Amino acid sequence: MKTSTQQWLDSAKADLLNCDRILDDDFLTAIVAFHAQQAAEKSFKALIVEKDLIIPHIHSLIRLHNIIEGILEQPFDVHDLLSLDNVYTSSRYPSDIGMIGSGKPTQQEAEEFYESAKKIFDVITKLIG
């Protein structure tokens, strides 16, 4: 494994650990959502680096997924990726519109974001070896 690949995975793991530590705090669900998206993004970028592809300067999980889809044994659920993408920017800053369609992520939604990101991390880590 390349050093840069390991650095991306370590950073993704740090985001997941942050999620895990604050997951039970209902006040911090938007922060969980943000770090879950970041963990997924960094996991995708780790695979892109490992396969000698060019990392685009984007945060869209859908677009990153499109780059690696042919490398994966099974594509990730597009709905999960869209959900994580939708909370990326809105979870970082307060807004009159809200974090997601229904407002700030609920505890259950935060847990789902975390589980989706953890699955992505686990699959990609196993794939990279």
JSON list of C-alpha atoms in Angstrom, two decimals:
[
{"chain": "A", "resi": 1, "resn": "MET", "atom": "CA", "xyz": [0.00, 0.00, 0.00]},
{"chain": "A", "resi": 2, "resn": "LYS", "atom": "CA", "xyz": [1.26, 3.46, -0.86]},
{"chain": "A", "resi": 3, "resn": "THR", "atom": "CA", "xyz": [2.06, 5.87, 1.93]},
{"chain": "A", "resi": 4, "resn": "SER", "atom": "CA", "xyz": [-0.42, 8.40, 0.54]},
{"chain": "A", "resi": 5, "resn": "THR", "atom": "CA", "xyz": [-3.13, 5.74, 0.42]},
{"chain": "A", "resi": 6, "resn": "GLN", "atom": "CA", "xyz": [-2.52, 4.96, 4.09]},
{"chain": "A", "resi": 7, "resn": "GLN", "atom": "CA", "xyz": [-2.68, 8.65, 4.94]},
{"chain": "A", "resi": 8, "resn": "TRP", "atom": "CA", "xyz": [-6.11, 8.96, 3.26]},
{"chain": "A", "resi": 9, "resn": "LEU", "atom": "CA", "xyz": [-7.33, 5.87, 5.13]},
{"chain": "A", "resi": 10, "resn": "ASP", "atom": "CA", "xyz": [-5.96, 7.14, 8.45]},
{"chain": "A", "resi": 11, "resn": "SER", "atom": "CA", "xyz": [-7.74, 10.44, 7.94]},
{"chain": "A", "resi": 12, "resn": "ALA", "atom": "CA", "xyz": [-10.98, 8.63, 7.08]},
{"chain": "A", "resi": 13, "resn": "LYS", "atom": "CA", "xyz": [-10.59, 6.48, 10.18]},
{"chain": "A", "resi": 14, "resn": "ALA", "atom": "CA", "xyz": [-10.14, 9.61, 12.32]},
{"chain": "A", "resi": 15, "resn": "ASP", "atom": "CA", "xyz": [-13.42, 10.97, 10.95]},
{"chain": "A", "resi": 16, "resn": "LEU", "atom": "CA", "xyz": [-15.16, 7.69, 11.79]},
{"chain": "A", "resi": 17, "resn": "LEU", "atom": "CA", "xyz": [-13.72, 7.68, 15.31]},
{"chain": "A", "resi": 18, "resn": "ASN", "atom": "CA", "xyz": [-14.98, 11.22, 15.77]},
{"chain": "A", "resi": 19, "resn": "CYS", "atom": "CA", "xyz": [-18.45, 10.09, 14.64]},
{"chain": "A", "resi": 20, "resn": "ASP", "atom": "CA", "xyz": [-18.37, 7.15, 16.99]},
{"chain": "A", "resi": 21, "resn": "ARG", "atom": "CA", "xyz": [-17.43, 9.31, 19.97]},
{"chain": "A", "resi": 22, "resn": "ILE", "atom": "CA", "xyz": [-20.19, 11.89, 19.46]},
{"chain": "A", "resi": 23, "resn": "LEU", "atom": "CA", "xyz": [-22.90, 9.69, 17.93]},
{"chain": "A", "resi": 24, "resn": "ASP", "atom": "CA", "xyz": [-25.01, 9.60, 21.10]},
{"chain": "A", "resi": 25, "resn": "ASP", "atom": "CA", "xyz": [-25.17, 13.39, 21.42]},
{"chain": "A", "resi": 26, "resn": "ASP", "atom": "CA", "xyz": [-28.39, 14.60, 19.77]},
{"chain": "A", "resi": 27, "resn": "PHE", "atom": "CA", "xyz": [-26.99, 18.15, 19.63]},
{"chain": "A", "resi": 28, "resn": "LEU", "atom": "CA", "xyz": [-24.11, 17.02, 17.37]},
{"chain": "A", "resi": 29, "resn": "THR", "atom": "CA", "xyz": [-25.98, 15.09, 14.66]},
{"chain": "A", "resi": 30, "resn": "ALA", "atom": "CA", "xyz": [-24.94, 17.59, 11.96]},
{"chain": "A", "resi": 31, "resn": "ILE", "atom": "CA", "xyz": [-21.29, 17.13, 12.97]},
{"chain": "A", "resi": 32, "resn": "VAL", "atom": "CA", "xyz": [-21.69, 13.36, 12.73]},
{"chain": "A", "resi": 33, "resn": "ALA", "atom": "CA", "xyz": [-23.17, 13.81, 9.26]},
{"chain": "A", "resi": 34, "resn": "PHE", "atom": "CA", "xyz": [-20.27, 16.01, 8.15]},
{"chain": "A", "resi": 35, "resn": "HIS", "atom": "CA", "xyz": [-17.59, 13.63, 9.41]},
{"chain": "A", "resi": 36, "resn": "ALA", "atom": "CA", "xyz": [-19.40, 10.63, 7.93]},
{"chain": "A", "resi": 37, "resn": "GLN", "atom": "CA", "xyz": [-19.35, 12.31, 4.52]},
{"chain": "A", "resi": 38, "resn": "GLN", "atom": "CA", "xyz": [-15.68, 13.14, 4.98]},
{"chain": "A", "resi": 39, "resn": "ALA", "atom": "CA", "xyz": [-14.83, 9.54, 5.91]},
{"chain": "A", "resi": 40, "resn": "ALA", "atom": "CA", "xyz": [-16.56, 8.25, 2.79]},
{"chain": "A", "resi": 41, "resn": "GLU", "atom": "CA", "xyz": [-14.89, 10.88, 0.58]},
{"chain": "A", "resi": 42, "resn": "LYS", "atom": "CA", "xyz": [-11.43, 10.13, 1.96]},
{"chain": "A", "resi": 43, "resn": "SER", "atom": "CA", "xyz": [-11.99, 6.38, 1.57]},
{"chain": "A", "resi": 44, "resn": "PHE", "atom": "CA", "xyz": [-12.87, 6.87, -2.10]},
{"chain": "A", "resi": 45, "resn": "LYS", "atom": "CA", "xyz": [-9.81, 9.09, -2.57]},
{"chain": "A", "resi": 46, "resn": "ALA", "atom": "CA", "xyz": [-7.60, 6.43, -0.93]},
{"chain": "A", "resi": 47, "resn": "LEU", "atom": "CA", "xyz": [-8.69, 3.93, -3.57]},
{"chain": "A", "resi": 48, "resn": "ILE", "atom": "CA", "xyz": [-8.20, 6.47, -6.35]},
{"chain": "A", "resi": 49, "resn": "VAL", "atom": "CA", "xyz": [-4.63, 7.13, -5.16]},
{"chain": "A", "resi": 50, "resn": "GLU", "atom": "CA", "xyz": [-3.86, 3.44, -4.75]},
{"chain": "A", "resi": 51, "resn": "LYS", "atom": "CA", "xyz": [-4.97, 2.73, -8.32]},
{"chain": "A", "resi": 52, "resn": "ASP", "atom": "CA", "xyz": [-2.82, 5.59, -9.72]},
{"chain": "A", "resi": 53, "resn": "LEU", "atom": "CA", "xyz": [-5.81, 7.62, -10.82]},
{"chain": "A", "resi": 54, "resn": "ILE", "atom": "CA", "xyz": [-5.98, 11.39, -10.56]},
{"chain": "A", "resi": 55, "resn": "ILE", "atom": "CA", "xyz": [-7.91, 12.71, -7.56]},
{"chain": "A", "resi": 56, "resn": "PRO", "atom": "CA", "xyz": [-10.26, 15.42, -8.74]},
{"chain": "A", "resi": 57, "resn": "HIS", "atom": "CA", "xyz": [-10.69, 18.47, -6.51]},
{"chain": "A", "resi": 58, "resn": "ILE", "atom": "CA", "xyz": [-14.30, 17.63, -5.68]},
{"chain": "A", "resi": 59, "resn": "HIS", "atom": "CA", "xyz": [-16.28, 16.50, -2.66]},
{"chain": "A", "resi": 60, "resn": "SER", "atom": "CA", "xyz": [-19.14, 14.78, -4.50]},
{"chain": "A", "resi": 61, "resn": "LEU", "atom": "CA", "xyz": [-19.37, 11.14, -3.48]},
{"chain": "A", "resi": 62, "resn": "ILE", "atom": "CA", "xyz": [-21.40, 10.39, -6.59]},
{"chain": "A", "resi": 63, "resn": "ARG", "atom": "CA", "xyz": [-18.68, 11.75, -8.88]},
{"chain": "A", "resi": 64, "resn": "LEU", "atom": "CA", "xyz": [-15.90, 10.03, -6.92]},
{"chain": "A", "resi": 65, "resn": "HIS", "atom": "CA", "xyz": [-17.87, 6.79, -6.94]},
{"chain": "A", "resi": 66, "resn": "ASN", "atom": "CA", "xyz": [-18.17, 7.03, -10.72]},
{"chain": "A", "resi": 67, "resn": "ILE", "atom": "CA", "xyz": [-14.36, 7.05, -10.94]},
{"chain": "A", "resi": 68, "resn": "ILE", "atom": "CA", "xyz": [-13.91, 3.88, -8.89]},
{"chain": "A", "resi": 69, "resn": "GLU", "atom": "CA", "xyz": [-17.09, 2.00, -9.77]},
{"chain": "A", "resi": 70, "resn": "GLY", "atom": "CA", "xyz": [-15.29, -0.33, -12.19]},
{"chain": "A", "resi": 71, "resn": "ILE", "atom": "CA", "xyz": [-12.78, -1.27, -9.48]},
{"chain": "A", "resi": 72, "resn": "LEU", "atom": "CA", "xyz": [-15.41, -2.21, -6.91]},
{"chain": "A", "resi": 73, "resn": "GLU", "atom": "CA", "xyz": [-16.80, -5.72, -6.66]},
{"chain": "A", "resi": 74, "resn": "GLN", "atom": "CA", "xyz": [-20.22, -4.20, -6.08]},
{"chain": "A", "resi": 75, "resn": "PRO", "atom": "CA", "xyz": [-21.17, -0.52, -6.36]},
{"chain": "A", "resi": 76, "resn": "PHE", "atom": "CA", "xyz": [-22.30, 1.33, -3.27]},
{"chain": "A", "resi": 77, "resn": "ASP", "atom": "CA", "xyz": [-25.93, 2.32, -2.82]},
{"chain": "A", "resi": 78, "resn": "VAL", "atom": "CA", "xyz": [-26.51, 5.57, -4.75]},
{"chain": "A", "resi": 79, "resn": "HIS", "atom": "CA", "xyz": [-29.21, 6.62, -2.27]},
{"chain": "A", "resi": 80, "resn": "ASP", "atom": "CA", "xyz": [-26.70, 6.42, 0.60]},
{"chain": "A", "resi": 81, "resn": "LEU", "atom": "CA", "xyz": [-24.17, 8.45, -1.38]},
{"chain": "A", "resi": 82, "resn": "LEU", "atom": "CA", "xyz": [-26.74, 11.10, -2.28]},
{"chain": "A", "resi": 83, "resn": "SER", "atom": "CA", "xyz": [-27.82, 11.35, 1.35]},
{"chain": "A", "resi": 84, "resn": "LEU", "atom": "CA", "xyz": [-24.24, 11.91, 2.48]},
{"chain": "A", "resi": 85, "resn": "ASP", "atom": "CA", "xyz": [-23.64, 14.39, -0.33]},
{"chain": "A", "resi": 86, "resn": "ASN", "atom": "CA", "xyz": [-26.74, 16.36, 0.68]},
{"chain": "A", "resi": 87, "resn": "VAL", "atom": "CA", "xyz": [-25.48, 16.94, 4.20]},
{"chain": "A", "resi": 88, "resn": "TYR", "atom": "CA", "xyz": [-21.89, 17.82, 3.29]},
{"chain": "A", "resi": 89, "resn": "THR", "atom": "CA", "xyz": [-22.17, 21.59, 2.88]},
{"chain": "A", "resi": 90, "resn": "SER", "atom": "CA", "xyz": [-25.32, 22.16, 4.86]},
{"chain": "A", "resi": 91, "resn": "SER", "atom": "CA", "xyz": [-23.94, 20.40, 7.94]},
{"chain": "A", "resi": 92, "resn": "ARG", "atom": "CA", "xyz": [-21.01, 22.81, 8.08]},
{"chain": "A", "resi": 93, "resn": "TYR", "atom": "CA", "xyz": [-22.90, 26.09, 8.40]},
{"chain": "A", "resi": 94, "resn": "PRO", "atom": "CA", "xyz": [-26.19, 27.23, 9.95]},
{"chain": "A", "resi": 95, "resn": "SER", "atom": "CA", "xyz": [-28.92, 27.85, 7.44]},
{"chain": "A", "resi": 96, "resn": "ASP", "atom": "CA", "xyz": [-32.49, 29.06, 7.29]},
{"chain": "A", "resi": 97, "resn": "ILE", "atom": "CA", "xyz": [-33.24, 26.19, 4.93]},
{"chain": "A", "resi": 98, "resn": "GLY", "atom": "CA", "xyz": [-32.00, 23.44, 7.23]},
{"chain": "A", "resi": 99, "resn": "MET", "atom": "CA", "xyz": [-29.47, 20.65, 7.02]},
{"chain": "A", "resi": 100, "resn": "ILE", "atom": "CA", "xyz": [-31.49, 18.23, 4.98]},
{"chain": "A", "resi": 101, "resn": "GLY", "atom": "CA", "xyz": [-35.03, 18.30, 3.65]},
{"chain": "A", "resi": 102, "resn": "SER", "atom": "CA", "xyz": [-36.48, 17.86, 7.12]},
{"chain": "A", "resi": 103, "resn": "GLY", "atom": "CA", "xyz": [-34.00, 20.11, 8.94]},
{"chain": "A", "resi": 104, "resn": "LYS", "atom": "CA", "xyz": [-31.12, 19.06, 11.19]},
{"chain": "A", "resi": 105, "resn": "PRO", "atom": "CA", "xyz": [-30.35, 15.32, 10.94]},
{"chain": "A", "resi": 106, "resn": "THR", "atom": "CA", "xyz": [-32.17, 13.21, 13.48]},
{"chain": "A", "resi": 107, "resn": "GLN", "atom": "CA", "xyz": [-30.32, 10.82, 15.74]},
{"chain": "A", "resi": 108, "resn": "GLN", "atom": "CA", "xyz": [-31.41, 7.93, 13.52]},
{"chain": "A", "resi": 109, "resn": "GLU", "atom": "CA", "xyz": [-30.22, 9.72, 10.36]},
{"chain": "A", "resi": 110, "resn": "ALA", "atom": "CA", "xyz": [-26.87, 10.47, 11.99]},
{"chain": "A", "resi": 111, "resn": "GLU", "atom": "CA", "xyz": [-26.50, 6.78, 12.86]},
{"chain": "A", "resi": 112, "resn": "GLU", "atom": "CA", "xyz": [-27.38, 5.82, 9.27]},
{"chain": "A", "resi": 113, "resn": "PHE", "atom": "CA", "xyz": [-24.81, 8.28, 7.89]},
{"chain": "A", "resi": 114, "resn": "TYR", "atom": "CA", "xyz": [-22.19, 6.83, 10.20]},
{"chain": "A", "resi": 115, "resn": "GLU", "atom": "CA", "xyz": [-23.05, 3.23, 9.25]},
{"chain": "A", "resi": 116, "resn": "SER", "atom": "CA", "xyz": [-22.93, 4.07, 5.53]},
{"chain": "A", "resi": 117, "resn": "ALA", "atom": "CA", "xyz": [-19.52, 5.72, 5.88]},
{"chain": "A", "resi": 118, "resn": "LYS", "atom": "CA", "xyz": [-18.20, 2.86, 8.00]},
{"chain": "A", "resi": 119, "resn": "LYS", "atom": "CA", "xyz": [-19.33, 0.34, 5.38]},
{"chain": "A", "resi": 120, "resn": "ILE", "atom": "CA", "xyz": [-17.60, 2.31, 2.63]},
{"chain": "A", "resi": 121, "resn": "PHE", "atom": "CA", "xyz": [-14.41, 2.52, 4.70]},
{"chain": "A", "resi": 122, "resn": "ASP", "atom": "CA", "xyz": [-14.47, -1.20, 5.52]},
{"chain": "A", "resi": 123, "resn": "VAL", "atom": "CA", "xyz": [-15.10, -2.30, 1.92]},
{"chain": "A", "resi": 124, "resn": "ILE", "atom": "CA", "xyz": [-12.40, -0.06, 0.50]},
{"chain": "A", "resi": 125, "resn": "THR", "atom": "CA", "xyz": [-9.88, -0.98, 3.19]},
{"chain": "A", "resi": 126, "resn": "LYS", "atom": "CA", "xyz": [-10.45, -4.66, 2.46]},
{"chain": "A", "resi": 127, "resn": "LEU", "atom": "CA", "xyz": [-10.22, -4.06, -1.30]},
{"chain": "A", "resi": 128, "resn": "ILE", "atom": "CA", "xyz": [-6.92, -2.21, -0.96]},
{"chain": "A", "resi": 129, "resn": "GLY", "atom": "CA", "xyz": [-5.59, -4.89, 1.35]}
]
